XYZ file of C-alpha atoms in Angstrom:
546
model
C 84.924 113.630 119.089
C 88.292 112.270 117.996
C 88.553 108.705 119.263
C 91.637 106.593 118.659
C 91.884 102.818 118.681
C 92.195 101.277 122.144
C 95.316 99.131 122.609
C 94.674 95.400 122.766
C 91.196 95.511 121.261
C 90.399 93.792 117.982
C 88.546 95.606 115.209
C 85.139 94.027 115.989
C 85.497 95.264 119.572
C 86.403 98.735 118.270
C 83.382 98.584 115.975
C 81.030 97.933 118.892
C 82.444 100.865 120.826
C 82.159 103.141 117.794
C 78.505 102.156 117.386
C 77.747 102.986 121.026
C 79.474 106.374 120.766
C 77.592 107.174 117.570
C 74.315 105.499 118.506
C 71.955 108.167 117.121
C 74.338 109.764 114.623
C 74.317 108.919 110.911
C 77.511 106.970 110.245
C 77.016 105.282 106.880
C 75.050 106.110 103.743
C 75.071 105.193 100.097
C 73.715 106.224 96.695
C 70.578 104.098 97.137
C 69.461 106.467 99.857
C 70.391 104.239 102.802
C 71.298 106.059 106.023
C 72.472 104.090 109.034
C 73.315 105.365 112.515
C 75.817 103.659 114.761
C 72.884 101.967 116.466
C 71.523 100.760 113.129
C 74.901 99.299 112.145
C 75.311 97.296 115.332
C 71.706 96.109 115.477
C 71.607 95.011 111.837
C 74.953 93.265 112.181
C 73.713 91.335 115.230
C 70.493 90.320 113.438
C 72.411 89.105 110.378
C 74.840 87.252 112.637
C 71.962 85.339 114.246
C 70.466 84.393 110.883
C 73.775 83.291 109.332
C 74.507 81.059 112.301
C 70.976 79.616 112.298
C 70.629 78.965 108.580
C 73.901 79.163 106.659
C 77.336 78.892 108.231
C 78.720 75.806 109.915
C 80.735 76.255 113.126
C 83.956 75.182 111.400
C 83.444 77.392 108.333
C 86.343 79.807 108.847
C 86.495 81.687 105.501
C 83.417 83.353 104.024
C 83.293 85.007 100.617
C 81.573 88.266 99.743
C 80.602 89.641 96.324
C 79.279 93.060 97.210
C 80.100 96.561 95.946
C 80.888 99.537 98.186
C 77.478 100.060 99.800
C 75.723 100.150 103.163
C 74.874 96.467 102.707
C 78.492 95.608 102.007
C 79.546 97.480 105.159
C 77.033 95.584 107.334
C 78.040 92.211 105.845
C 81.740 92.802 106.550
C 81.023 94.049 110.066
C 78.837 90.985 110.723
C 81.528 88.510 109.727
C 83.938 90.385 111.954
C 81.560 89.965 114.908
C 81.421 86.229 114.080
C 85.197 85.859 114.146
C 85.171 84.610 110.547
C 87.791 85.489 107.934
C 86.205 87.719 105.318
C 87.231 87.300 101.678
C 85.907 90.115 99.499
C 86.171 88.553 96.049
C 87.277 90.540 93.032
C 84.294 90.584 90.659
C 86.437 91.925 87.791
C 88.474 88.691 87.589
C 87.812 85.952 85.069
C 85.587 83.118 86.292
C 88.519 80.715 86.214
C 90.732 82.974 88.355
C 87.843 83.677 90.732
C 87.355 79.930 91.145
C 91.037 79.566 92.084
C 90.644 82.240 94.787
C 87.571 80.490 96.187
C 89.362 77.130 96.206
C 92.468 78.539 97.913
C 90.361 79.773 100.824
C 88.085 76.741 101.006
C 85.047 78.996 100.673
C 81.663 77.250 100.781
C 79.341 80.274 100.937
C 79.477 83.686 99.267
C 77.344 86.556 100.582
C 75.944 88.721 97.782
C 72.759 90.361 96.436
C 70.533 89.362 93.549
C 70.686 92.819 92.027
C 74.469 92.845 92.069
C 74.809 89.370 90.600
C 72.454 90.369 87.769
C 74.835 93.216 86.992
C 78.165 91.355 87.078
C 76.879 88.122 85.505
C 79.604 85.754 86.699
C 79.510 82.075 87.582
C 80.568 81.497 91.173
C 81.710 78.032 92.283
C 80.252 78.265 95.765
C 76.784 78.505 97.287
C 75.407 82.027 96.925
C 73.633 83.576 99.932
C 71.383 86.482 98.904
C 71.173 89.078 101.665
C 67.793 90.364 100.462
C 66.247 87.025 101.448
C 67.066 87.587 105.129
C 64.644 90.513 105.433
C 61.716 88.084 105.414
C 63.507 85.517 107.571
C 64.232 87.861 110.470
C 61.556 87.156 113.120
C 60.466 89.627 115.762
C 62.478 87.705 118.354
C 65.671 88.057 116.279
C 65.151 91.793 116.001
C 64.214 92.246 119.659
C 67.187 90.285 120.998
C 69.636 92.063 118.666
C 68.252 95.503 119.551
C 68.460 94.791 123.287
C 72.006 93.486 122.994
C 73.103 96.429 120.847
C 71.604 99.095 123.121
C 71.726 97.793 126.676
C 74.105 94.857 127.112
C 77.398 95.706 128.883
C 80.063 95.500 126.173
C 82.242 93.074 128.088
C 79.350 90.673 128.587
C 78.217 91.027 124.960
C 81.747 90.370 123.702
C 81.939 87.164 125.750
C 78.535 86.062 124.452
C 79.671 86.670 120.862
C 82.972 84.860 121.467
C 85.059 87.917 120.642
C 87.305 87.295 123.637
C 88.751 84.326 121.751
C 89.791 86.531 118.796
C 93.430 87.599 119.076
C 95.143 90.597 117.411
C 97.306 88.176 115.405
C 94.283 86.260 114.076
C 93.542 86.720 110.383
C 90.786 89.247 109.747
C 90.688 89.049 105.971
C 92.302 87.514 102.928
C 92.719 89.979 100.070
C 93.980 88.726 96.755
C 96.720 90.587 94.918
C 95.902 92.069 91.522
C 97.650 89.273 89.681
C 99.589 91.732 87.498
C 102.631 89.425 87.470
C 100.949 86.019 87.840
C 98.032 84.287 89.505
C 96.595 86.309 92.425
C 97.971 85.371 95.856
C 95.871 85.542 99.003
C 97.325 88.103 101.397
C 96.496 87.300 105.033
C 95.915 90.498 107.004
C 95.391 90.263 110.759
C 93.312 92.387 113.098
C 96.551 94.023 114.202
C 97.727 94.622 110.614
C 94.576 96.496 109.632
C 94.028 98.065 113.042
C 97.560 99.512 113.217
C 97.133 100.920 109.715
C 93.854 102.595 110.707
C 95.504 104.105 113.781
C 98.353 105.415 111.610
C 95.879 106.920 109.141
C 94.017 108.623 112.000
C 97.237 110.072 113.432
C 98.614 111.164 110.059
C 95.437 112.749 108.644
C 93.814 113.753 111.971
C 90.478 112.120 111.180
C 87.580 113.104 113.446
C 83.790 113.006 113.650
C 83.751 116.214 111.609
C 84.979 114.270 108.576
C 82.972 112.483 105.918
C 84.813 110.102 103.582
C 83.600 109.365 100.045
C 84.018 105.616 99.668
C 84.230 104.316 96.101
C 87.168 101.942 96.290
C 86.042 98.281 96.079
C 86.348 96.216 99.252
C 88.367 93.544 97.406
C 91.124 96.188 97.181
C 93.102 96.634 100.402
C 92.926 100.415 99.978
C 89.120 100.212 100.035
C 88.989 97.528 102.741
C 91.146 99.404 105.258
C 90.767 103.078 104.415
C 87.106 103.273 103.411
C 85.538 100.290 105.214
C 87.195 99.576 108.572
C 88.380 103.144 109.123
C 84.715 104.138 109.074
C 83.675 101.116 111.201
C 86.364 101.611 113.861
C 86.609 105.439 114.039
C 84.168 108.339 114.080
C 84.199 109.772 110.521
C 81.118 109.147 108.405
C 81.322 107.134 105.193
C 79.174 107.498 102.079
C 79.393 104.719 99.473
C 78.816 104.298 95.751
C 79.310 101.103 93.779
C 80.866 102.645 90.626
C 83.961 104.831 91.187
C 83.828 106.162 87.589
C 80.207 107.348 87.874
C 81.367 110.932 88.275
C 77.884 112.493 88.311
C 76.702 110.375 91.232
C 79.988 110.715 93.131
C 79.844 114.503 92.756
C 76.217 114.537 93.945
C 77.072 112.482 97.053
C 80.041 114.716 97.884
C 77.811 117.802 97.663
C 74.919 116.359 99.664
C 77.065 114.805 102.402
C 79.636 117.653 102.703
C 82.476 115.211 101.981
C 85.845 116.329 103.403
C 88.096 113.362 102.562
C 88.579 111.618 99.210
C 90.694 108.462 98.965
C 91.089 107.250 95.398
C 93.299 106.975 92.348
C 94.446 109.343 89.581
C 92.125 107.504 87.163
C 89.130 108.480 89.293
C 90.296 112.099 89.566
C 90.483 112.417 85.797
C 86.904 111.203 85.443
C 85.660 113.679 88.047
C 87.567 116.572 86.460
C 85.407 116.204 83.353
C 81.986 115.923 84.956
C 81.967 117.274 88.529
C 81.270 120.921 89.276
C 83.363 122.977 91.661
C 80.402 123.087 94.070
C 80.422 119.285 94.309
C 83.812 119.302 96.009
C 83.441 122.572 97.901
C 84.006 120.970 101.336
C 86.936 118.748 100.337
C 89.976 119.218 102.566
C 92.029 116.077 101.844
C 92.465 114.298 98.500
C 94.794 111.328 98.186
C 95.683 109.763 94.856
C 97.395 106.402 95.266
C 97.856 103.041 93.503
C 99.448 104.649 90.440
C 101.762 107.557 89.613
C 100.017 110.943 89.450
C 101.237 113.528 86.910
C 101.793 117.047 88.290
C 99.582 118.415 85.498
C 96.641 116.568 87.039
C 97.443 118.073 90.452
C 97.500 121.545 88.918
C 94.223 121.129 87.038
C 92.392 119.605 90.023
C 93.570 122.340 92.384
C 92.630 125.075 89.916
C 89.076 123.731 89.553
C 88.330 122.576 93.108
C 90.693 124.547 95.330
C 92.348 121.537 96.953
C 95.565 119.920 95.781
C 95.750 116.107 95.632
C 98.621 114.397 97.375
C 100.359 111.088 96.754
C 100.638 108.164 99.169
C 102.162 104.722 98.801
C 101.351 101.220 99.843
C 100.395 97.753 98.659
C 98.125 94.903 99.675
C 100.874 93.239 101.728
C 101.204 96.414 103.832
C 97.516 96.625 104.816
C 97.986 98.819 102.601
C 99.437 102.224 103.585
C 103.156 102.787 104.221
C 103.936 106.429 103.348
C 101.955 109.599 102.727
C 102.274 113.295 102.149
C 100.355 115.227 104.817
C 98.319 118.289 103.732
C 98.844 121.553 105.560
C 95.229 121.475 106.750
C 95.992 118.314 108.758
C 99.628 119.043 109.667
C 100.324 119.605 113.375
C 102.276 122.700 112.351
C 99.696 123.963 109.866
C 102.286 124.216 107.078
C 103.508 122.318 104.013
C 106.483 120.698 105.745
C 104.739 117.337 105.384
C 104.555 117.598 101.598
C 107.182 117.041 98.951
C 105.707 116.807 95.471
C 107.088 114.064 93.317
C 107.487 111.911 96.407
C 104.990 109.563 98.069
C 105.652 111.226 101.404
C 107.251 110.075 104.636
C 106.506 106.845 106.479
C 103.245 106.987 108.426
C 103.434 106.618 112.249
C 104.623 103.162 113.297
C 106.211 102.333 109.943
C 109.927 102.265 109.028
C 111.472 102.225 105.538
C 114.923 101.719 104.096
C 116.529 101.299 100.692
C 119.036 98.508 99.973
C 121.082 97.370 97.014
C 118.869 94.801 95.185
C 121.714 92.281 94.893
C 123.967 92.782 97.938
C 121.142 93.929 100.281
C 123.470 96.538 101.734
C 121.591 99.598 103.032
C 122.159 102.594 100.775
C 122.793 106.221 101.636
C 120.333 109.073 101.328
C 119.427 109.798 97.715
C 120.703 106.487 96.315
C 118.049 104.442 94.470
C 117.589 100.823 95.453
C 115.062 98.248 96.651
C 112.484 99.687 99.054
C 111.899 97.698 102.250
C 109.129 98.382 104.798
C 108.827 97.278 108.415
C 105.949 97.710 110.880
C 102.820 96.181 112.347
C 101.184 96.705 108.959
C 103.292 93.980 107.297
C 101.066 91.021 106.363
C 101.067 87.706 108.172
C 101.895 86.034 104.866
C 100.485 84.558 101.665
C 97.785 81.974 102.190
C 99.127 78.442 101.583
C 102.333 79.886 100.045
C 105.090 79.837 102.706
C 107.838 79.854 100.087
C 106.424 82.972 98.424
C 106.100 84.589 101.854
C 109.731 83.845 102.692
C 110.858 85.521 99.473
C 109.234 88.868 100.332
C 109.654 89.064 104.120
C 113.301 89.155 105.191
C 114.077 89.589 108.901
C 110.727 91.299 109.400
C 111.163 93.667 106.442
C 108.766 93.435 103.510
C 110.534 93.568 100.147
C 108.238 95.762 98.042
C 109.750 95.100 94.621
C 109.778 98.862 94.057
C 112.906 100.861 93.321
C 113.016 104.044 95.406
C 115.213 106.632 96.997
C 114.874 108.354 100.386
C 116.046 111.951 100.758
C 117.671 113.525 103.808
C 114.286 114.586 105.177
C 112.834 111.088 104.951
C 110.619 111.570 101.872
C 110.356 108.495 99.643
C 110.349 108.748 95.853
C 109.434 105.710 93.778
C 111.614 105.525 90.682
C 110.536 102.189 89.202
C 109.428 98.633 89.724
C 111.916 95.782 89.834
C 109.639 93.697 87.607
C 109.561 96.596 85.180
C 113.282 96.524 84.505
C 115.150 94.305 82.091
C 118.790 93.312 82.334
C 120.171 93.561 78.794
C 123.803 92.784 78.294
C 124.370 93.306 82.022
C 122.747 96.776 82.047
C 119.340 97.678 83.522
C 116.720 99.062 81.105
C 113.681 100.740 82.812
C 110.405 99.895 81.068
C 108.569 102.943 82.425
C 111.056 105.509 81.090
C 111.018 103.786 77.690
C 107.199 103.809 77.700
C 107.089 107.511 78.540
C 109.379 108.334 75.612
C 107.293 106.231 73.171
C 104.093 107.791 74.505
C 105.328 111.277 73.649
C 106.487 110.168 70.209
C 103.037 108.715 69.493
C 101.278 111.839 70.721
C 99.498 110.158 73.615
C 98.259 111.965 76.715
C 98.022 111.005 80.386
C 94.566 109.471 79.924
C 95.320 107.229 76.958
C 98.245 104.848 77.134
C 99.246 104.040 73.578
C 102.203 101.734 74.241
C 103.652 99.489 76.918
C 106.967 97.712 77.231
C 107.562 94.130 78.281
C 110.424 91.675 77.784
C 111.054 88.098 76.722
C 114.186 85.976 77.219
C 116.960 86.381 74.691
C 119.757 83.848 74.242
C 122.350 86.494 73.394
C 121.600 89.436 75.703
C 119.561 87.823 78.473
C 116.351 89.718 77.718
C 114.767 91.410 74.733
C 112.495 94.454 74.960
C 109.121 94.220 73.204
C 106.707 97.117 72.622
C 102.945 96.543 72.461
C 101.301 99.555 70.883
C 97.926 100.718 69.681
C 97.444 101.354 65.917
C 99.576 104.271 64.770
C 100.662 105.967 61.569
C 104.281 105.942 62.761
C 106.499 103.069 61.665
C 108.751 101.189 64.123
C 111.730 102.871 62.492
C 110.275 106.336 63.105
C 109.601 105.468 66.743
C 113.140 104.190 67.134
C 114.580 107.345 65.613
C 112.467 109.421 67.999
C 113.758 107.468 70.968
C 117.352 108.041 69.937
C 116.625 111.738 69.333
C 115.521 112.277 72.934
C 118.735 110.699 74.182
C 117.747 107.182 75.155
C 120.735 104.804 75.139
C 120.881 102.417 72.220
C 120.457 99.518 74.651
C 117.015 100.880 75.582
C 115.789 101.118 71.990
C 113.928 97.905 70.992
C 114.802 96.155 67.746
C 112.740 97.091 64.699
C 110.951 93.712 64.719
C 110.017 94.060 68.423
C 107.076 96.432 67.877
C 103.735 94.613 68.028
C 100.419 96.299 67.220
C 97.522 95.326 69.560
C 93.874 96.351 69.621
C 94.016 97.163 73.352
C 96.545 97.564 76.129
C 96.169 94.692 78.669
C 94.667 96.122 81.864
C 93.498 94.370 85.046
C 90.187 95.090 86.730
C 92.089 97.114 89.347
C 93.201 99.510 86.599
C 96.831 98.364 86.709
C 98.741 97.070 83.731
C 98.429 93.314 83.267
C 102.177 92.581 83.224
C 101.637 88.847 82.946
C 99.225 89.308 80.019
C 101.610 91.682 78.266
C 104.431 89.170 78.476
C 102.234 86.320 77.261
C 101.246 88.316 74.198
C 104.891 89.085 73.463
C 105.954 85.446 73.837
C 103.111 84.232 71.615
C 103.637 86.817 68.900
C 107.451 86.754 68.936
C 107.679 82.970 69.018
C 108.568 80.526 71.788
C 112.318 80.171 71.978
C 114.358 77.413 73.647
C 115.586 80.068 76.037
C 112.030 80.753 77.112
C 111.387 77.061 77.742
C 114.547 76.762 79.823
C 113.522 79.857 81.773
C 110.130 78.345 82.607
C 111.706 75.092 83.748
C 114.087 76.921 86.062
C 111.208 78.918 87.582
C 109.115 75.831 88.229
């Protein structure tokens, strides 16, 4: 069985068809021991839909929040809201309470679906009415269960869709709002439509040749677009099985699930791979065929070590929340139509997935650049978001003539492989010349003796009246003096312009990191401004931005 998405159907409609095809087959499981067939998924979703409409949600309540980890319950809750035509907002439970409150207010959320057990674990104050899913078990009457079971099993799909109101849901309607990580400012709500997510799922299926023979290990949180599309709706709309665990760094449990469920596909990040390398046995990953490491740059040494231990080599892909999220990917030989490595180029993030186009332009003139020239990466396709919620100006800045401006500096080779070389926000213009923060960080990291698992220093910048910007290094405690670090940077050939001043090295007790695992660029800059002093230039800069 290797079903593709049917043209013109929304994801809830695809979900219903998937459930019918897989009625008696286990489709979803999790580390609590839950095992749900396609029939179970549809029946439970219809029961929960009835109860939410009867007791919780008002007819005009368009956006509904969720605070649930990757789990069978989280899958059912998301599927249910899809069947209701509501906009799901999986809230990031790693954010501060103040930032979480801003996200809830932006969406006008009145109710948040969650579980008592999960809320006891995360211990956060939520400024909306909490709806505990455990409480519905006792509220579901025999009539609710009987009607839902009959609809799920016997009702003609067309008639059931009309009864549920799914015929009114259009491909361009918003399916979900996913908030950005907030690495450069307050999180923005990214509106992704049924067509955005659905087209991305279809591209994933075509690129990786997903089928009913596949089982995906699902540990990415649903508030992350990678988790929402690739490990939630890909499982709900297509035939692969999904097995879920709430903690991606719980290597022992992840390894156990992979072994017990014969997992073939892993979609995660380099950070997760490092954790598994230490604690998972080779037998745990014996059936793995496809391993993607995305969301951050993956060192080749990690590829080598993972392949040596588990017999499968991880590959890099690229995307972002605004792209639903996938845009490019390397394709393993085991899934290549030619059965070879022509779809892989290490060091790159692969070629565009089906239905997606990319180009590189000069970041100032916007002229398209030739093959091999680095510049601003632009992406076009059905995967490009509808826009930022309540932020039309911010939307207009990043979508130009249908092309999404990624903010990443990249180059495209003659064969179409994309290599990311930097982030626009991670460059400083000093005296008219561009200074790349990442290259400077890598040099300092080596000088301090750090490894790929422990980042000992990061680079940010603050305004400077004389040169435009001034580089600032935030570093963990070290025996090396700023002068020794500077000498080391010069010794490896970094231009003098890239070497921070001796008074621009600030010791910190931790490197600012977001809950998503990315660097907190905004937090880094705030520390630098506070510690280095607030200059008139900085004040003028803030006024101009506002």
